[in-house]
Coordinates of C-alpha atoms in Angstrom, one line a residue:
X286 CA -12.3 11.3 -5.3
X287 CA -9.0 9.1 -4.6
X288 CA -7.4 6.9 -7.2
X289 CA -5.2 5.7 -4.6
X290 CA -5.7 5.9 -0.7
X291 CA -2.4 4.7 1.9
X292 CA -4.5 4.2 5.1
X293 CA -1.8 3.5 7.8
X294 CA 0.3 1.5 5.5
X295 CA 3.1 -0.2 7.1
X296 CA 5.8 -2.1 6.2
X297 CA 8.7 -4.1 7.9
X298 CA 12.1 -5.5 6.8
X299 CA 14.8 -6.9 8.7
X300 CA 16.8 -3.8 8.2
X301 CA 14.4 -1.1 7.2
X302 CA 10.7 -0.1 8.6
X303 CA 8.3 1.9 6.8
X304 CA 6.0 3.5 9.1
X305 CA 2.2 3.8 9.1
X306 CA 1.6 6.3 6.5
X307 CA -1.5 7.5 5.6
X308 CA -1.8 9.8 2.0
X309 CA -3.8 9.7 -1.0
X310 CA -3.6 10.3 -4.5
X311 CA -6.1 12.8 -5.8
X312 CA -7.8 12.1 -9.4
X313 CA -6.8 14.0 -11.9
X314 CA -3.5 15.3 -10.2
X315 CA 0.0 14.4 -10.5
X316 CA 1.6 13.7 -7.2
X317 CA 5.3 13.3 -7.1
X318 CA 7.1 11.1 -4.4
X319 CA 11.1 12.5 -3.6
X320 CA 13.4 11.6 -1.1
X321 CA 16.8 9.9 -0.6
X322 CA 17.5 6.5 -2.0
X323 CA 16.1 3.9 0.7
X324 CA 14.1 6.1 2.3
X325 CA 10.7 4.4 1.1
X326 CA 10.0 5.4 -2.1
X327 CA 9.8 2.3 -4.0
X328 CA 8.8 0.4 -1.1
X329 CA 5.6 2.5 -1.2
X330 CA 4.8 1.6 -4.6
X331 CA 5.2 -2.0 -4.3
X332 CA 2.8 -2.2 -1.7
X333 CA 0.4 -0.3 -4.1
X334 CA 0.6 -3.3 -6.4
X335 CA 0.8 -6.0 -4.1
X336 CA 4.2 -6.4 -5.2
X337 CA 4.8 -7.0 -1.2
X338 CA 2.4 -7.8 1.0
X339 CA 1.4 -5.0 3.7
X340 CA 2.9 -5.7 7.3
X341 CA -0.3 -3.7 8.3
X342 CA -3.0 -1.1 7.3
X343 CA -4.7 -0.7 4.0
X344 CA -4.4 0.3 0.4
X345 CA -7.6 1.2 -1.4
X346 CA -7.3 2.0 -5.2
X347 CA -10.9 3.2 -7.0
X348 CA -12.4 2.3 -3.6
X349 CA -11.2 -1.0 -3.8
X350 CA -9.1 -3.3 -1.6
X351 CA -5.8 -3.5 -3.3
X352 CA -5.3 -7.0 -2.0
X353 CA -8.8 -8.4 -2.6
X354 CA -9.1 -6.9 -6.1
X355 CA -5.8 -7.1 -7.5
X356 CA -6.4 -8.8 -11.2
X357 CA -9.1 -6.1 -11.0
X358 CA -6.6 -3.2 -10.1
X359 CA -3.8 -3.9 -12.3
X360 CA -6.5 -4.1 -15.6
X361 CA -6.7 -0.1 -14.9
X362 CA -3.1 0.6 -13.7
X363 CA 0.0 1.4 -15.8
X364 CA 3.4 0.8 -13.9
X365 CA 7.2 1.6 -14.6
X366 CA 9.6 -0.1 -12.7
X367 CA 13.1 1.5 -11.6
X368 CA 14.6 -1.5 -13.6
X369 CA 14.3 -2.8 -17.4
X370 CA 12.0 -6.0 -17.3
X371 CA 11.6 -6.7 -20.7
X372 CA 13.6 -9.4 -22.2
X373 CA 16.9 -8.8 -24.4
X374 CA 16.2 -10.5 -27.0
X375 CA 12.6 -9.2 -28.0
X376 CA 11.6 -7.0 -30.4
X377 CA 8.9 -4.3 -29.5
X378 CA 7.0 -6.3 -32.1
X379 CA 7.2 -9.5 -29.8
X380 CA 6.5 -7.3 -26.7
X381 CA 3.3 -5.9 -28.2
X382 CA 1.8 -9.7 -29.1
X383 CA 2.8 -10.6 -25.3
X384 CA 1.5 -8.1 -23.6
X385 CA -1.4 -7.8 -25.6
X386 CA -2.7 -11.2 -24.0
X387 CA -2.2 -9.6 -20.4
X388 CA -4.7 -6.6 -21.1
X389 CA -8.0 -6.8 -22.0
X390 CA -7.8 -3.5 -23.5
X391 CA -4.5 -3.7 -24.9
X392 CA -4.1 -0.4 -27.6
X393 CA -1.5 -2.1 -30.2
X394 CA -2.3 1.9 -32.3
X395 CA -1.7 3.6 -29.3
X396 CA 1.6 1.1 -28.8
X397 CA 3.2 2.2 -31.9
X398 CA 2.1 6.0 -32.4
X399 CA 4.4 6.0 -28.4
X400 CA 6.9 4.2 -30.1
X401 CA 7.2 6.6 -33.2
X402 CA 6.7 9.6 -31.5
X403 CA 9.4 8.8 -29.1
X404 CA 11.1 7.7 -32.2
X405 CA 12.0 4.1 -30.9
X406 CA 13.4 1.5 -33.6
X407 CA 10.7 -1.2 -34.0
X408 CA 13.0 -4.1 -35.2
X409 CA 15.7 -4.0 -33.6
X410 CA 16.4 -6.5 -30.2
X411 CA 15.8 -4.7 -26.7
X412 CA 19.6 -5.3 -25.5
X413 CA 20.8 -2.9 -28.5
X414 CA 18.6 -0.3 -26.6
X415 CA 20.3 2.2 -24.6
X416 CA 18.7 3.0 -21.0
X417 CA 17.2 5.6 -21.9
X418 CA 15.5 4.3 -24.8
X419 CA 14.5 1.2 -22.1
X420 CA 13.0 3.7 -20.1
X421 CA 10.8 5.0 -23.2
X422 CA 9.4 1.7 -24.0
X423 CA 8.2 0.8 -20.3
X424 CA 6.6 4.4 -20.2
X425 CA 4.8 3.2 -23.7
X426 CA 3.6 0.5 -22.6
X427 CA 2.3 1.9 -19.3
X428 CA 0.2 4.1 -21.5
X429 CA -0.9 1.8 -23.8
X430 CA -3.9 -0.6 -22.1
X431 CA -6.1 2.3 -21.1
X432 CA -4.2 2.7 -17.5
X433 CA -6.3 5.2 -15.5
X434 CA -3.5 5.7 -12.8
X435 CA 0.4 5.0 -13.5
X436 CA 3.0 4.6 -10.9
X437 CA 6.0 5.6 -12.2
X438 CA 9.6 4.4 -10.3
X439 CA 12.4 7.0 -11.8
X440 CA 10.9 7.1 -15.5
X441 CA 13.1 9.8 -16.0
X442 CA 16.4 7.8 -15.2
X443 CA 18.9 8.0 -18.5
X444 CA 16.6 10.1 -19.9
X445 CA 18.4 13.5 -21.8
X446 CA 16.7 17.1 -21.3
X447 CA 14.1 16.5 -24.9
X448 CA 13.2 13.3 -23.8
X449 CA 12.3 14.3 -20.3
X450 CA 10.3 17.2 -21.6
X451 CA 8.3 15.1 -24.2
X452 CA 7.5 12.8 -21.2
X453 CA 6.5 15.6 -19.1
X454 CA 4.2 16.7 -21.4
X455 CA 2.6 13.5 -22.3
X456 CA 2.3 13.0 -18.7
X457 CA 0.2 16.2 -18.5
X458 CA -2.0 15.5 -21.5
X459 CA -2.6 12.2 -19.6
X460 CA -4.0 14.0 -16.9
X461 CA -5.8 16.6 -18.9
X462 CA -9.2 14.5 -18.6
X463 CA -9.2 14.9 -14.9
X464 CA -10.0 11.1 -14.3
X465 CA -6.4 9.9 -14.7
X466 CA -3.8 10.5 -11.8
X467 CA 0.3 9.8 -11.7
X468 CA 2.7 9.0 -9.1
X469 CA 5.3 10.3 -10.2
X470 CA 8.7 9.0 -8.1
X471 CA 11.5 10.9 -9.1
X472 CA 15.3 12.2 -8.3
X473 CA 15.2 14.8 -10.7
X474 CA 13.1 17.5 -8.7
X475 CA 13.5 20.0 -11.1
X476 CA 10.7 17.8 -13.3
X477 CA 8.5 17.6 -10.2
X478 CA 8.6 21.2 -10.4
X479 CA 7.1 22.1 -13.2
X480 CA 4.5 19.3 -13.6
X481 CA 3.4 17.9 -10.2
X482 CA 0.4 19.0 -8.3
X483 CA 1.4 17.3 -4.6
X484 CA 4.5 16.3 -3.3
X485 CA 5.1 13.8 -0.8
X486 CA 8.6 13.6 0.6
X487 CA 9.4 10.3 2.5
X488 CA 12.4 10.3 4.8
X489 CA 14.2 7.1 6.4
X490 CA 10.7 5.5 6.0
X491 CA 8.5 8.5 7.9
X492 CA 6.4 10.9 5.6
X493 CA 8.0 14.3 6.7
X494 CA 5.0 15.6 4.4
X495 CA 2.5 15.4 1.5
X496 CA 0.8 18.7 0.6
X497 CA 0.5 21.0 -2.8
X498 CA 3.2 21.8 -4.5
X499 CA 2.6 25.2 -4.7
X500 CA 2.0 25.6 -1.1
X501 CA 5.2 24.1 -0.1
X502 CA 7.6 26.2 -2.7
X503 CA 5.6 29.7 -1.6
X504 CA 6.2 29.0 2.2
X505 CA 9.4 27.4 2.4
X506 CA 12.4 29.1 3.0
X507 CA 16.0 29.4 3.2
X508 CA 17.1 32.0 5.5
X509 CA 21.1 33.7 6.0
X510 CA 22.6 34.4 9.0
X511 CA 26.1 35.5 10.0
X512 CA 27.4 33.6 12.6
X513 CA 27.0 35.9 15.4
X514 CA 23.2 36.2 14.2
X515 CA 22.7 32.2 14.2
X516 CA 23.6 32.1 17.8
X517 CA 20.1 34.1 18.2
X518 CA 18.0 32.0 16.6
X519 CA 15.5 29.5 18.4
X520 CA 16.3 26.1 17.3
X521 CA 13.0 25.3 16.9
X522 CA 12.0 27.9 13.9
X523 CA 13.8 26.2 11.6
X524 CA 14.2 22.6 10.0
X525 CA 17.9 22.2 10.1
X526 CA 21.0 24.3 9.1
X527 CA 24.4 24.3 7.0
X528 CA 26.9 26.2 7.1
X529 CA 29.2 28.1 4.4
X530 CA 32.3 30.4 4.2
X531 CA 29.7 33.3 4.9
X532 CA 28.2 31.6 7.8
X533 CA 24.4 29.5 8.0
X534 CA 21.7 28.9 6.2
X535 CA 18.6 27.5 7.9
X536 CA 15.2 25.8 5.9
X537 CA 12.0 27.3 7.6
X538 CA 9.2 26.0 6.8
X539 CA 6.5 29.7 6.8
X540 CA 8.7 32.2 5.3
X541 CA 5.7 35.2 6.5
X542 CA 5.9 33.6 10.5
X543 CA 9.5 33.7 10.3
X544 CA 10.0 37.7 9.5
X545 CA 7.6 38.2 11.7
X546 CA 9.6 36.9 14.0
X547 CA 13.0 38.1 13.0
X548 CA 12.2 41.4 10.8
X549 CA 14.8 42.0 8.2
X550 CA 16.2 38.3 8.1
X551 CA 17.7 37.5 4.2
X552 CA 15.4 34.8 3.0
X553 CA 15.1 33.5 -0.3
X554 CA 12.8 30.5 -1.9
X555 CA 13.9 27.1 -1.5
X556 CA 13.1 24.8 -4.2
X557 CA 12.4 20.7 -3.5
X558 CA 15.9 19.5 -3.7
X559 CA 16.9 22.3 -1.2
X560 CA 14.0 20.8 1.3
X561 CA 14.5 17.3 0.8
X562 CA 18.3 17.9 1.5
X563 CA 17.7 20.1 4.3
X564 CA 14.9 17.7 5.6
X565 CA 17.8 14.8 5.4
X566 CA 20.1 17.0 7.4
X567 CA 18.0 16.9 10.3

């Protein structure tokens, strides 16, 4: 089943143009969303929410319309922005009574245990927080009205090594149930890495690709050529190249179909930062 399904979802800006892209989010799965700044990212979560209106195509979350059923929709969804929207001032005591009038099934237990185990002072005004701490308290909320699908902008921005790894894992024991999903948008691939099931990588508002994770890190590829060997190789069996004091490295995208090809070629894995950089570089 999909929590949330893209179905040619477009959107137009004077100065940027996402194009129709058509992906879903899977339940139970963690999906997470890379690519450069600008290149759609955020765009594509907005229109999720009805945050912007859709230019054209469709946007069906739990089988619903996402325009149609919006008040519906955001009941069951938890979001994190890129930015802090909470006000200064506030304590997370006042943000618990105010947003514990905007869901019906508001958890002000499951607030605080968040806030504790992320060990998050309670009294204290929002503007003494640091960014990271910002971060924690949008993720805590998120979690904390029964959400069964979170859209999560950068959560892990000003976040240090513990505090990523606490959220990774609370992001897997949200998911643990099988009916819960994530979309997960992030710069810090290594995260995606260990935790995500899909990755979609969006590129200058295209979707270069959305597949399984594990698919994409066992066939992907960076390959090493000396010069003179880079001369031989048919532009169009790899994604793009660099080169280096030893000479080029190209991404190809089926490791197996490219020794076939050239038996013997130095090839190692490429991990998601190496693709989405490589993908940006053609």
């Amino acid at each position: 089943m999909n929590s949330i399904l893209w179905n040619k979802a477009e959107k137009t800006f004077d100065l940027f143009h996402l194009h129709p892209i058509t992906m879903q989010l899977e339940q139970g799965s963690i999906m997470g969303l890379i690519g450069e700044n600008g290149s759609g990212k955020t765009t594509l979560i907005k229109l999720a929410l009805n945050l912007l209106p859709l230019t054209s195509g469709e946007i069906k979350i739990f089988g619903l319309d996402s325009v149609q059923k919006e008040t519906e929709i955001k009941q069951r969804i938890g979001f994190v922005p890129d930015e802090n929207i909470f006000y200064e001032m506030f304590t997370l005591r006042d943000v618990n009574k105010i947003i514990s009038k905007l869901y019906r099934n508001w958890q002000e237990k499951t607030f605080f245990h968040y806030l504790e185990r992320f060990q998050i002072p309670i009294k204290e005004p929002i503007k003494s927080f640091s960014m990271g701490m910002k971060k924690k308290v949008a993720i805590t909320s998120a979690l904390s009205h029964e959400a069964e699908i979170l859209l999560l902008d950068e959560p892990m921005n000003g976040l240090d090594p513990v505090a990523r790894a606490e959220v990774r894992d609370i992001l897997q024991e949200f998911v643990e149930t099988e009916s819960h999903s994530v979309l997960l948008s992030s710069h810090i691939t290594e995260d995606l890495e260990k935790i995500s099931d899909y990755i979609t990588l969006i590129e200058k508002g295209n979707m270069v690709f959305s597949e399984n994770k594990d698919d994409i890190l066992q066939n992907y590829g960076i390959a090493s050529f000396s010069k003179m060997d880079f001369k031989e190789i048919n532009k169009k069996d790899y994604i793009s190249f660099r080169e280096n004091a030893f000479g080029y490295q190209v991404l190809v995208k089926d490791t197996k179909e490219f020794l076939r090809k050239y038996d013997g070629a130095m090839i190692d894995k490429a991990s998601l930062e190496e693709i989405m950089v490589f993908y940006h570089r053609r």
